[in-house]
PDB file of C-alpha atoms in Angstrom:
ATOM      1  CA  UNK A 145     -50.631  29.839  55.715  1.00  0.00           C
ATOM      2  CA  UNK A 146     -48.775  29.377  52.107  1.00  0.00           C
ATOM      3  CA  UNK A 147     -50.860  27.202  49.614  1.00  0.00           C
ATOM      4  CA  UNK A 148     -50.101  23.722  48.246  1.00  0.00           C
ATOM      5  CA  UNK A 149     -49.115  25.687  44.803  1.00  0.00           C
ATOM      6  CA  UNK A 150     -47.359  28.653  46.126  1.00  0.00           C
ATOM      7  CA  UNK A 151     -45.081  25.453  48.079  1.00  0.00           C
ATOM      8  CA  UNK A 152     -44.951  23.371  45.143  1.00  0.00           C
ATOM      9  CA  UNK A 153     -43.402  26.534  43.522  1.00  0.00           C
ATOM     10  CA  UNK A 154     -41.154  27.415  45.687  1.00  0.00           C
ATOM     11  CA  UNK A 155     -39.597  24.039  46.141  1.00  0.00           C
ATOM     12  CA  UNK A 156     -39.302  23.706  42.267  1.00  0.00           C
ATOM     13  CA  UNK A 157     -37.819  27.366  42.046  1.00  0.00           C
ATOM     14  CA  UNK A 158     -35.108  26.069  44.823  1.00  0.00           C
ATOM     15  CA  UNK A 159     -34.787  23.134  42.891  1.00  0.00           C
ATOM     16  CA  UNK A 160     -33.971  23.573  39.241  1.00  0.00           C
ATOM     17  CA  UNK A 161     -33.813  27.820  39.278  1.00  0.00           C
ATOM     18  CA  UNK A 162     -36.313  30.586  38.599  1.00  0.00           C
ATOM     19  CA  UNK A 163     -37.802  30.321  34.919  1.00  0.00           C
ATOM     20  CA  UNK A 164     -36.381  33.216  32.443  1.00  0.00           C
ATOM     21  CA  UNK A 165     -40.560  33.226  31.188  1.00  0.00           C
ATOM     22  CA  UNK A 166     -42.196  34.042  34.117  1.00  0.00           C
ATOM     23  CA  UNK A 167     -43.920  36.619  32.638  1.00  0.00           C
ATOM     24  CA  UNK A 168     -45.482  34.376  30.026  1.00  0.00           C
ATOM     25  CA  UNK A 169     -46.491  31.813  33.103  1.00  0.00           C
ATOM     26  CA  UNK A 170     -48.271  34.145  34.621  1.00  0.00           C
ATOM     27  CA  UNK A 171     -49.818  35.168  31.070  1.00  0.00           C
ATOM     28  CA  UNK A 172     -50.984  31.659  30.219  1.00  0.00           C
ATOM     29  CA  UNK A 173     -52.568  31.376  33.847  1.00  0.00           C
ATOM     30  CA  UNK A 174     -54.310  34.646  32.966  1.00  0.00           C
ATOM     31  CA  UNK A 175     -55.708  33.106  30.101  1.00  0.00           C
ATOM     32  CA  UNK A 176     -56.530  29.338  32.182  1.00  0.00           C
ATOM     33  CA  UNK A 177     -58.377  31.602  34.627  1.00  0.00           C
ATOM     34  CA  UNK A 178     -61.690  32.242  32.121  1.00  0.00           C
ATOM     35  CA  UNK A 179     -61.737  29.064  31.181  1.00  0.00           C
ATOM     36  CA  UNK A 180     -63.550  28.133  34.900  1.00  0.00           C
ATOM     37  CA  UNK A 181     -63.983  24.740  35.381  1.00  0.00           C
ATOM     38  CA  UNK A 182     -61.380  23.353  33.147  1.00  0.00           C
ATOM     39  CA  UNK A 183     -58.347  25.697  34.401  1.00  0.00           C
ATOM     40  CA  UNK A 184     -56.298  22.890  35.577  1.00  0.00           C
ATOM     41  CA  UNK A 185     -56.881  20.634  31.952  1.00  0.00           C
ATOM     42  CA  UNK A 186     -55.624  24.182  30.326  1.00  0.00           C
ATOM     43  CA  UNK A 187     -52.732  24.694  32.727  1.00  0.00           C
ATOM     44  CA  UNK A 188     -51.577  21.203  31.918  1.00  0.00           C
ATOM     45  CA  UNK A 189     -51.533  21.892  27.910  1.00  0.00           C
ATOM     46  CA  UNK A 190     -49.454  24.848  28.363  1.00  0.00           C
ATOM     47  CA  UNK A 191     -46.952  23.187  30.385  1.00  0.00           C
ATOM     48  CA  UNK A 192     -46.977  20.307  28.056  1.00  0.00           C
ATOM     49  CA  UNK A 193     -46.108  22.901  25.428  1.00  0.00           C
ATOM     50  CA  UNK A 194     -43.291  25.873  25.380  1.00  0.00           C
ATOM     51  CA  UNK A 195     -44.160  28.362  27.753  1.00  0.00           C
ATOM     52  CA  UNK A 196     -42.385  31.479  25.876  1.00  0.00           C
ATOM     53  CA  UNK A 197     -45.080  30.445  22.841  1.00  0.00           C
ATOM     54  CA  UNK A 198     -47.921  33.485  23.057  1.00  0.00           C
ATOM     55  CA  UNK A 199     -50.237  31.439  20.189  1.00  0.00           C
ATOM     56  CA  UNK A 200     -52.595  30.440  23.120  1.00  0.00           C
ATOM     57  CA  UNK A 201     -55.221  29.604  20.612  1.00  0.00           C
ATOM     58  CA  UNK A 202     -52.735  27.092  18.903  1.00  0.00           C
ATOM     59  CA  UNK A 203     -51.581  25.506  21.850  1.00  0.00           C
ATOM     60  CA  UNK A 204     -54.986  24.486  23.022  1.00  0.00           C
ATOM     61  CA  UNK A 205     -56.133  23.549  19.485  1.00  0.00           C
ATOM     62  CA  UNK A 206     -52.782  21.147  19.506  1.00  0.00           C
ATOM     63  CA  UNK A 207     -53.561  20.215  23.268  1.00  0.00           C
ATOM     64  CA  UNK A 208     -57.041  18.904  22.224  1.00  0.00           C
ATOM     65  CA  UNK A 209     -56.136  17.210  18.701  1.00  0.00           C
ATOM     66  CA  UNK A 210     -53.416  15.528  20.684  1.00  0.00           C
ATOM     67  CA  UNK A 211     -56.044  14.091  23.325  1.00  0.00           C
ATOM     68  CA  UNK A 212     -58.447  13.250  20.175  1.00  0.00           C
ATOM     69  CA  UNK A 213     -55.563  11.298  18.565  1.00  0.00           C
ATOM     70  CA  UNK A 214     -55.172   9.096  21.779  1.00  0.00           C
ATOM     71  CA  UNK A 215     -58.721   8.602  21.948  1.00  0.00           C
ATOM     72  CA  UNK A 216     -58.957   7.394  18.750  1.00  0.00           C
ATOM     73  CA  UNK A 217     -56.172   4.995  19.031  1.00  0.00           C
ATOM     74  CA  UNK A 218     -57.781   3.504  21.893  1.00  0.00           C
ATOM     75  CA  UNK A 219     -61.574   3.178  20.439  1.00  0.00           C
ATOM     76  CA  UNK A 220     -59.432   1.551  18.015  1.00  0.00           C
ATOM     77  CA  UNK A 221     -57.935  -0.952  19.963  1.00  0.00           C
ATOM     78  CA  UNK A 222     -60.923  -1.572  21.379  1.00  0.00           C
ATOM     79  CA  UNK A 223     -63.632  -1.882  18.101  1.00  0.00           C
ATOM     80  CA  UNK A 224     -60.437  -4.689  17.577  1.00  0.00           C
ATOM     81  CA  UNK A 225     -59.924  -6.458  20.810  1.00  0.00           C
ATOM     82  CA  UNK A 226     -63.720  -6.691  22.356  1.00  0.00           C
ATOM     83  CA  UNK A 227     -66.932  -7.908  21.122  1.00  0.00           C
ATOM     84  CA  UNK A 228     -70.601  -7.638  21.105  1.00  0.00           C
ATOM     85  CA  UNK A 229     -72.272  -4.326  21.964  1.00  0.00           C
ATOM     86  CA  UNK A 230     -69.247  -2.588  22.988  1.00  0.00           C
ATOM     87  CA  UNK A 231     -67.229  -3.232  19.711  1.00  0.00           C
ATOM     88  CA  UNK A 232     -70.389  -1.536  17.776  1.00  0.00           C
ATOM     89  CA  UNK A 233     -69.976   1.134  19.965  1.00  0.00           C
ATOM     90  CA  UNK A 234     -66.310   1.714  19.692  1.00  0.00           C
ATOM     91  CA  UNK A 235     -66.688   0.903  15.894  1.00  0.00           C
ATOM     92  CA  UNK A 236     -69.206   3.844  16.050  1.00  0.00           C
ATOM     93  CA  UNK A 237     -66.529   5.944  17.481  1.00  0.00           C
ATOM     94  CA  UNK A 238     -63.562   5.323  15.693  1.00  0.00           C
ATOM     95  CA  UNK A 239     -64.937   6.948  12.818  1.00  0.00           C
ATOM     96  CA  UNK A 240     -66.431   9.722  15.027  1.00  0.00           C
ATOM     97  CA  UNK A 241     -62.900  10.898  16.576  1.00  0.00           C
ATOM     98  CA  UNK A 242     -60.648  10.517  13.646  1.00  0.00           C
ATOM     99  CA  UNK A 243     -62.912  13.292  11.930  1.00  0.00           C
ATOM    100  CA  UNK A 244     -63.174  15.440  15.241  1.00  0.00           C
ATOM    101  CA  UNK A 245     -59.075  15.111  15.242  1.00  0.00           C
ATOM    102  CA  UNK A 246     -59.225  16.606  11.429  1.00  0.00           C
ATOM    103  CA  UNK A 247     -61.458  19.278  12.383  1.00  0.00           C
ATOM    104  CA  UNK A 248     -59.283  20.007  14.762  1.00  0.00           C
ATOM    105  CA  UNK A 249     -56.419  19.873  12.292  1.00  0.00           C
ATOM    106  CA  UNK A 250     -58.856  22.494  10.288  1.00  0.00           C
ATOM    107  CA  UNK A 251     -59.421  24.734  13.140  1.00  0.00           C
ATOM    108  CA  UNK A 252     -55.788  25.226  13.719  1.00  0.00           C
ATOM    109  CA  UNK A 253     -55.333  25.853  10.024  1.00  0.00           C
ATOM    110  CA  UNK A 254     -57.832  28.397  10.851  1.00  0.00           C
ATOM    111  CA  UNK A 255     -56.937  30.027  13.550  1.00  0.00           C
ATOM    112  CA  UNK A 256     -53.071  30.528  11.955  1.00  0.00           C
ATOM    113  CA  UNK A 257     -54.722  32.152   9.144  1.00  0.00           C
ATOM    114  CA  UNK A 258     -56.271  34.165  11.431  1.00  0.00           C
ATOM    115  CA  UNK A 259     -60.087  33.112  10.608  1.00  0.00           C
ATOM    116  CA  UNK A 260     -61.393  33.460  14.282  1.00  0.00           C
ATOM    117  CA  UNK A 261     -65.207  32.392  13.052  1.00  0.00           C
ATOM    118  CA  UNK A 262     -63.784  29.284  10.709  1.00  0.00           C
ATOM    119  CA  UNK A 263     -61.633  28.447  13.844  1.00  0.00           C
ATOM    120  CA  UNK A 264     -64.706  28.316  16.226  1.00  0.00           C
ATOM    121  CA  UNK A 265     -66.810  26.575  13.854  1.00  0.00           C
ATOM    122  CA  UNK A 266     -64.964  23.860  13.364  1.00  0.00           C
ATOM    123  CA  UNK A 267     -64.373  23.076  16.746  1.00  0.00           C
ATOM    124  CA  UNK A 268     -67.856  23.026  17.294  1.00  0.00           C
ATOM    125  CA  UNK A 269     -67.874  20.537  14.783  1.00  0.00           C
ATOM    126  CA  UNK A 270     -65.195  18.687  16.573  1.00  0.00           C
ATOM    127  CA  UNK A 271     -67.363  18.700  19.528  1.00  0.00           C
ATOM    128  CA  UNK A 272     -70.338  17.926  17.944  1.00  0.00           C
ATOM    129  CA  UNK A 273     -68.415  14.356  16.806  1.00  0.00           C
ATOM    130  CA  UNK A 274     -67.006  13.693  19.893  1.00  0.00           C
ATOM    131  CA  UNK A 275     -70.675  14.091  22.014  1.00  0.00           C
ATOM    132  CA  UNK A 276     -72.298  11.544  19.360  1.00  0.00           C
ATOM    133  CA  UNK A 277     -69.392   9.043  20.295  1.00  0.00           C
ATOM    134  CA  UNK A 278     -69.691   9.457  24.227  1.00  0.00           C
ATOM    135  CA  UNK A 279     -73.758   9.184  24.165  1.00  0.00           C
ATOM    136  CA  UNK A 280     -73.664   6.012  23.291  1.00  0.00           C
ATOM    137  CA  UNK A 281     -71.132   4.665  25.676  1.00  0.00           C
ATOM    138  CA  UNK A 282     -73.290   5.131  28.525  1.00  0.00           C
ATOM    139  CA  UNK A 283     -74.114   1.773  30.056  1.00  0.00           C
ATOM    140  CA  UNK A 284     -70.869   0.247  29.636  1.00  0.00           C
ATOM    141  CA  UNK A 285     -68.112  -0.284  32.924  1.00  0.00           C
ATOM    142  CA  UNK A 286     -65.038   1.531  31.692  1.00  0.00           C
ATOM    143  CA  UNK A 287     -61.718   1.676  33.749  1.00  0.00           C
ATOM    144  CA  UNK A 288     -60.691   4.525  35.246  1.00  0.00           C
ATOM    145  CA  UNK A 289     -58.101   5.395  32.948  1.00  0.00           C
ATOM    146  CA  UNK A 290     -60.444   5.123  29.975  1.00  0.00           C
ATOM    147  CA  UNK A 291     -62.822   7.680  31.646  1.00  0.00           C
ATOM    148  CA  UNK A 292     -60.043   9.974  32.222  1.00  0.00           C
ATOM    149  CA  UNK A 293     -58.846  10.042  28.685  1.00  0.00           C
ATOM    150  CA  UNK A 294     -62.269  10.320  27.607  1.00  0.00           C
ATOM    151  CA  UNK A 295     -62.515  13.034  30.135  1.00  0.00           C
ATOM    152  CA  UNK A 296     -59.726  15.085  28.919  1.00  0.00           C
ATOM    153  CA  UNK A 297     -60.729  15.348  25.148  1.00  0.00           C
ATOM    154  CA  UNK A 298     -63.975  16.763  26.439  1.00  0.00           C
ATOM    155  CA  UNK A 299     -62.238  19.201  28.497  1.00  0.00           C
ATOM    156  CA  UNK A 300     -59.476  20.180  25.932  1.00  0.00           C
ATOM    157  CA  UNK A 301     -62.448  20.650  23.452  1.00  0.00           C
ATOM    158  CA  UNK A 302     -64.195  23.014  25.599  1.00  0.00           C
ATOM    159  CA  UNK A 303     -60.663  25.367  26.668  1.00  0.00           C
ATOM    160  CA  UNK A 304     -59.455  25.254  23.199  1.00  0.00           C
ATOM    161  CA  UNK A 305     -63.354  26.627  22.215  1.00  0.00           C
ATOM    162  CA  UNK A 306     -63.241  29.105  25.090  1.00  0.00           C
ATOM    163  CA  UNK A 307     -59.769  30.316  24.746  1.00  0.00           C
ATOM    164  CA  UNK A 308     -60.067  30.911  20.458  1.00  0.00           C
ATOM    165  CA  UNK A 309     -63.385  32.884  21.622  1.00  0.00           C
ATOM    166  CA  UNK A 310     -61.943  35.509  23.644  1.00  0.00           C
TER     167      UNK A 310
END
């Protein structure tokens, strides 16, 4: 019995053609496989980005920065639109993911000048910012879309660290 994927492929191959990068497809999916748990966040960034691009370390670097920036924006609208406890919070935060966005802005400086430990540490740094926002939003009812966003930085963090490690 054919997989949901291996379907899904073959309908969009019959669809809109075969891809001239298949190779590099199956290259990035290489890559998404060591990242375990957060293969399908890091098969998402790649084909949000250019598939014939083999800087797999930048493209997960941009991936997460891009998913920091929207974060931001929304603690943002939120440390302006809500009050009491959860404005402190998201007033805490603000702060917190506009400098995990720059180090992630650093790390990809980094990793283009091909400083593989810079790189790492300052995603770890990223991360480091990004964990003291989300401990102190426990507590609070967030809607689901807030907890997926959330959700997604954390995971981009984590594929771009992996995938600059290798």
């Amino acid at each position: 019995m054919a997989s949901f994927g291996g379907i899904c492929f073959l309908l969009a191959c019959l669809l809109f053609g075969t891809s001239s990068v298949q190779g590099d497809e199956s290259s990035y999916r290489d890559v998404c496989n060591k990242t375990g748990d957060s293969y399908y966040f890091c098969i998402d960034c790649f084909e949000e980005h250019q598939r014939n691009d083999l800087d797999y370390g930048g493209i997960s670097i941009t991936c997460a920065r891009d998913s920091t920036l929207v974060a931001h924006k929304t603690a943002l609208d939120y440390s302006n639109n809500s009050t009491g406890s959860f404005q402190d919070v998201m007033k805490f935060c603000e702060p917190k993911l506009d400098l995990a966005a720059k180090y992630l802005e650093a790390s990809l400086r980094a990793w283009r000048e091909q400083r593989k430990e810079d790189t790492v540490e300052f995603i770890d740094f990223c991360s480091s910012n990004f964990n003291s926002c989300t401990k102190r939003l426990s507590g609070f009812n967030f809607s689901i879309g807030f907890i997926r966003e959330f959700g997604t930085v954390r995971a981009r963090i984590e594929v771009a660290d992996i995938i600059v490690s290798l």
